[in-house]
């Protein structure tokens, strides 16, 4: 029997993949029988069998269904026209690309930590809609099994402009290599503690091509690296299927994360962002985690802004006013300066000011918005002079 959800259950978020469909088309077909005048609070309290949805007002082409709703049997899902993706996980690509690119600043992009690729296909979709269908997205993934899933997901979502760089460590990319000379935007969603992921034990199994299913089985039987994956929020493949839903939804939900490990994650996250800042034509870099820890969020931002490369190249944070409309009005921002200081995650010299903390977006699990715990911000700089970029 269906369990009635609690009042604070998270809804089932579904992103319409505009590379293959549109909101109008899905409302007229897959969700034809649904009432569409609802809100997140209402759908979150309904049973999965109730045909009610809420159209999101922050992120275009996103809808919320009752928590137990199962769309995995629909043809739309099987064809990659709809993708299970938490609302918060849709923020980075929106923040990076913004609205229509009137100034013509967006050229090629990199997704540095890409698998399973929810944000990658979202990025490709936003580029096609707001910029052009010509821009390439280089999607880099270090882990071999996850690289396979990334490839399969790009095929399934019809993200033809994505060039998957399998088994490739973003930190080893040469910023001066010829193919990256047009990379203006970089999306970074590195491994994190996953401490923002709550609930969602009922993750659906994604329809994967057979070779991925084989990988899935192998991993299910246990692989040498499965312990490490658990620690570092890099999903093992079986639950990795969960990845389609929250992309980060792994079984690494940890209650207590020790400070040493948080420091290690924070160091790696900082290195990854600093590396992105060194690409010569790059002017925007989004950074996100599904962690609630200051060490992995505001502290990383503070350390990056205090770094020699950020100072030398004039990197700062994209302020609230510069953020895309839906995100500009998002109420939850970076922690207070008192909390940042009290965390002891940074030294006094790299403190963030109020404006910088206001530029960071937080999503809190359990809040009325119905998202997982998440953090996102965007580093920006003015376009380098042609001779600097050469
Ligand atoms: N952005 C993805 C999405 O929305 O579907 C989820 C990314 S997951 C949190 C982090 C991914 O980054 C993992 O697949 C991990 O293997 C990969 N990764 C971590 N460090 C990396 C690196 N240095 N280079 C490339 N990939 C990396």
Short mmCIF file of C-alpha atoms and ligand atoms in Angstrom, two decimals, residues 89 112-119 140-143 146 168-171 189-191 233-234 247-248 272, ligand 1:
data_model
loop_
_atom_site.label_atom_id
_atom_site.label_comp_id
_atom_site.label_asym_id
_atom_site.label_seq_id
_atom_site.Cartn_x
_atom_site.Cartn_y
_atom_site.Cartn_z
CA UNK A 89 20.94 20.46 -9.01
CA UNK A 112 35.06 19.36 -15.22
CA UNK A 113 33.46 16.69 -12.96
CA UNK A 114 30.65 15.50 -15.15
CA UNK A 115 29.27 11.99 -14.50
CA UNK A 116 26.50 10.99 -14.61
CA UNK A 117 25.87 14.14 -16.60
CA UNK A 118 22.62 15.70 -15.41
CA UNK A 119 24.21 19.12 -15.26
CA UNK A 140 35.48 15.38 -18.20
CA UNK A 141 35.11 12.36 -15.91
CA UNK A 142 37.90 10.65 -14.01
CA UNK A 143 36.21 7.41 -12.95
CA UNK A 146 31.06 6.61 -14.33
CA UNK A 168 40.18 12.04 -17.69
CA UNK A 169 41.26 14.00 -14.62
CA UNK A 170 40.26 17.64 -14.98
CA UNK A 171 43.37 18.64 -13.07
CA UNK A 189 30.51 20.06 -9.35
CA UNK A 190 33.30 18.03 -7.75
CA UNK A 191 33.08 15.09 -5.38
CA UNK A 233 30.70 10.97 -2.64
CA UNK A 234 31.49 9.30 -5.91
CA UNK A 247 23.03 13.37 -9.76
CA UNK A 248 24.59 13.30 -6.40
CA UNK A 272 39.88 22.07 -8.94
N1 LIG B 1 27.74 17.05 -12.06
C1 LIG B 1 27.31 15.67 -12.02
C2 LIG B 1 25.84 15.63 -12.39
O1 LIG B 1 25.12 16.58 -12.13
O2 LIG B 1 25.39 14.63 -12.97
C3 LIG B 1 27.63 15.02 -10.69
C4 LIG B 1 29.09 15.10 -10.36
S1 LIG B 1 29.59 14.13 -8.97
C5 LIG B 1 29.18 15.08 -7.60
C6 LIG B 1 31.33 14.37 -9.06
C7 LIG B 1 31.97 13.63 -10.22
O3 LIG B 1 33.25 14.20 -10.45
C8 LIG B 1 32.22 12.16 -9.94
O4 LIG B 1 31.73 11.41 -11.02
C9 LIG B 1 33.74 12.04 -9.84
O5 LIG B 1 34.22 10.81 -10.32
C10 LIG B 1 34.17 13.18 -10.73
N2 LIG B 1 35.49 13.76 -10.41
C11 LIG B 1 35.99 14.08 -9.20
N3 LIG B 1 37.20 14.64 -9.32
C12 LIG B 1 37.48 14.70 -10.64
C13 LIG B 1 38.56 15.18 -11.41
N4 LIG B 1 39.65 15.69 -10.81
N5 LIG B 1 38.51 15.10 -12.76
C14 LIG B 1 37.41 14.56 -13.37
N6 LIG B 1 36.35 14.06 -12.69
C15 LIG B 1 36.38 14.14 -11.34
#
